[in-house]
PDB file of C-alpha atoms in Angstrom:
ATOM      1  CA  GLY A 267     115.239 156.238  56.022  1.00  0.00           C
ATOM      2  CA  LYS A 268     117.825 154.016  57.678  1.00  0.00           C
ATOM      3  CA  LEU A 269     115.419 151.538  59.291  1.00  0.00           C
ATOM      4  CA  ASP A 270     113.302 149.099  57.342  1.00  0.00           C
ATOM      5  CA  PHE A 271     109.535 149.380  57.729  1.00  0.00           C
ATOM      6  CA  PHE A 272     109.152 146.695  60.412  1.00  0.00           C
ATOM      7  CA  GLU A 273     112.001 148.103  62.542  1.00  0.00           C
ATOM      8  CA  SER A 274     110.577 151.598  62.231  1.00  0.00           C
ATOM      9  CA  LEU A 275     107.073 150.422  63.168  1.00  0.00           C
ATOM     10  CA  THR A 276     108.424 148.462  66.136  1.00  0.00           C
ATOM     11  CA  ASN A 277     110.302 151.550  67.367  1.00  0.00           C
ATOM     12  CA  ARG A 278     107.203 153.759  67.060  1.00  0.00           C
ATOM     13  CA  VAL A 279     105.050 151.274  68.972  1.00  0.00           C
ATOM     14  CA  ALA A 280     107.712 150.969  71.706  1.00  0.00           C
ATOM     15  CA  LYS A 281     107.572 154.746  72.256  1.00  0.00           C
ATOM     16  CA  LEU A 282     103.884 154.430  73.088  1.00  0.00           C
ATOM     17  CA  LYS A 283     104.439 151.727  75.721  1.00  0.00           C
ATOM     18  CA  GLY A 284     102.682 152.545  78.968  1.00  0.00           C
ATOM     19  CA  LEU A 285     100.295 155.113  77.488  1.00  0.00           C
ATOM     20  CA  SER A 286      96.602 154.357  77.558  1.00  0.00           C
ATOM     21  CA  TYR A 287      94.844 154.254  74.205  1.00  0.00           C
ATOM     22  CA  ASP A 288      92.676 157.184  75.303  1.00  0.00           C
ATOM     23  CA  LYS A 289      95.796 159.241  76.093  1.00  0.00           C
ATOM     24  CA  VAL A 290      97.259 158.398  72.653  1.00  0.00           C
ATOM     25  CA  LYS A 291      93.979 159.521  71.024  1.00  0.00           C
ATOM     26  CA  LYS A 292      93.970 162.771  73.023  1.00  0.00           C
ATOM     27  CA  ILE A 293      97.591 163.569  72.122  1.00  0.00           C
ATOM     28  CA  SER A 294      97.060 162.629  68.476  1.00  0.00           C
ATOM     29  CA  SER A 295      93.979 164.786  68.031  1.00  0.00           C
ATOM     30  CA  SER A 296      95.708 167.840  69.491  1.00  0.00           C
ATOM     31  CA  LEU A 297      98.846 167.806  67.314  1.00  0.00           C
ATOM     32  CA  PRO A 298      99.328 170.991  65.290  1.00  0.00           C
ATOM     33  CA  ILE A 299      98.538 171.213  61.584  1.00  0.00           C
ATOM     34  CA  MET A 300     101.431 172.495  59.471  1.00  0.00           C
ATOM     35  CA  ASN A 301     101.122 176.041  58.163  1.00  0.00           C
ATOM     36  CA  GLY A 302      99.600 176.046  54.711  1.00  0.00           C
ATOM     37  CA  ALA A 303      98.198 172.506  54.896  1.00  0.00           C
ATOM     38  CA  LYS A 304      94.541 173.608  54.921  1.00  0.00           C
ATOM     39  CA  GLU A 305      95.069 175.998  52.018  1.00  0.00           C
ATOM     40  CA  CYS A 306      97.067 173.475  49.988  1.00  0.00           C
ATOM     41  CA  ILE A 307      94.459 170.742  50.372  1.00  0.00           C
ATOM     42  CA  ALA A 308      91.584 173.136  49.686  1.00  0.00           C
ATOM     43  CA  THR A 309      93.310 174.348  46.512  1.00  0.00           C
ATOM     44  CA  LEU A 310      93.894 170.788  45.295  1.00  0.00           C
ATOM     45  CA  LYS A 311      90.303 169.768  46.012  1.00  0.00           C
ATOM     46  CA  ASN A 312      88.928 172.922  44.354  1.00  0.00           C
ATOM     47  CA  SER A 313      90.981 171.973  41.296  1.00  0.00           C
ATOM     48  CA  GLY A 314      89.280 168.568  41.183  1.00  0.00           C
ATOM     49  CA  TYR A 315      92.008 166.453  42.770  1.00  0.00           C
ATOM     50  CA  LYS A 316      91.442 163.709  45.318  1.00  0.00           C
ATOM     51  CA  VAL A 317      93.770 164.061  48.314  1.00  0.00           C
ATOM     52  CA  VAL A 318      94.999 160.883  49.995  1.00  0.00           C
ATOM     53  CA  CYS A 319      97.032 160.410  53.181  1.00  0.00           C
ATOM     54  CA  PHE A 320      99.648 157.631  53.005  1.00  0.00           C
ATOM     55  CA  SER A 321     101.459 157.428  56.334  1.00  0.00           C
ATOM     56  CA  GLY A 322     103.787 155.147  58.242  1.00  0.00           C
ATOM     57  CA  GLY A 323     102.118 156.568  61.352  1.00  0.00           C
ATOM     58  CA  PHE A 324      98.919 155.406  62.966  1.00  0.00           C
ATOM     59  CA  LYS A 325      95.275 155.953  62.044  1.00  0.00           C
ATOM     60  CA  VAL A 326      94.644 157.216  65.579  1.00  0.00           C
ATOM     61  CA  ALA A 327      96.684 160.269  64.513  1.00  0.00           C
ATOM     62  CA  THR A 328      95.971 160.500  60.791  1.00  0.00           C
ATOM     63  CA  THR A 329      92.181 160.111  60.915  1.00  0.00           C
ATOM     64  CA  PRO A 330      91.479 163.285  62.945  1.00  0.00           C
ATOM     65  CA  PHE A 331      93.606 165.292  60.512  1.00  0.00           C
ATOM     66  CA  CYS A 332      92.004 163.723  57.472  1.00  0.00           C
ATOM     67  CA  GLN A 333      88.613 164.681  58.876  1.00  0.00           C
ATOM     68  CA  LYS A 334      89.713 168.238  59.781  1.00  0.00           C
ATOM     69  CA  LEU A 335      91.329 168.799  56.395  1.00  0.00           C
ATOM     70  CA  GLY A 336      88.770 167.025  54.196  1.00  0.00           C
ATOM     71  CA  ILE A 337      91.236 164.408  52.954  1.00  0.00           C
ATOM     72  CA  ASP A 338      89.518 161.807  50.803  1.00  0.00           C
ATOM     73  CA  ALA A 339      91.255 158.614  51.995  1.00  0.00           C
ATOM     74  CA  ASP A 340      93.583 157.532  54.786  1.00  0.00           C
ATOM     75  CA  PHE A 341      96.077 154.665  54.539  1.00  0.00           C
ATOM     76  CA  SER A 342      98.069 154.224  57.738  1.00  0.00           C
ATOM     77  CA  ASN A 343      98.796 151.648  60.431  1.00  0.00           C
ATOM     78  CA  ILE A 344      96.208 150.580  62.952  1.00  0.00           C
ATOM     79  CA  LEU A 345      97.248 150.785  66.588  1.00  0.00           C
ATOM     80  CA  HIS A 346      95.271 148.059  68.337  1.00  0.00           C
ATOM     81  CA  GLN A 347      94.139 148.420  71.905  1.00  0.00           C
ATOM     82  CA  LYS A 348      95.419 145.761  74.268  1.00  0.00           C
ATOM     83  CA  MET A 349      92.435 144.054  75.814  1.00  0.00           C
ATOM     84  CA  VAL A 350      92.752 143.420  79.541  1.00  0.00           C
ATOM     85  CA  TYR A 351      90.449 140.839  81.072  1.00  0.00           C
TER      86      TYR A 351
END
């Protein structure tokens, strides 16, 4: 909460420096799901709610979880791959 959005985003991107995009995807898809998350989302959806992920993180991490948990929409930052020619 002490950094503004751009500073926070810049810091998060800097922490990924040197990692290949494939490595970031592998790490992101293997992160643990918090206890109770599946049950909470299932209960909300069974009650007729739409569940949406709003994150300051990156889609490379949020999308696998949204798919695993059945989340209806995902709004997060896109981590672009650096193209090397």
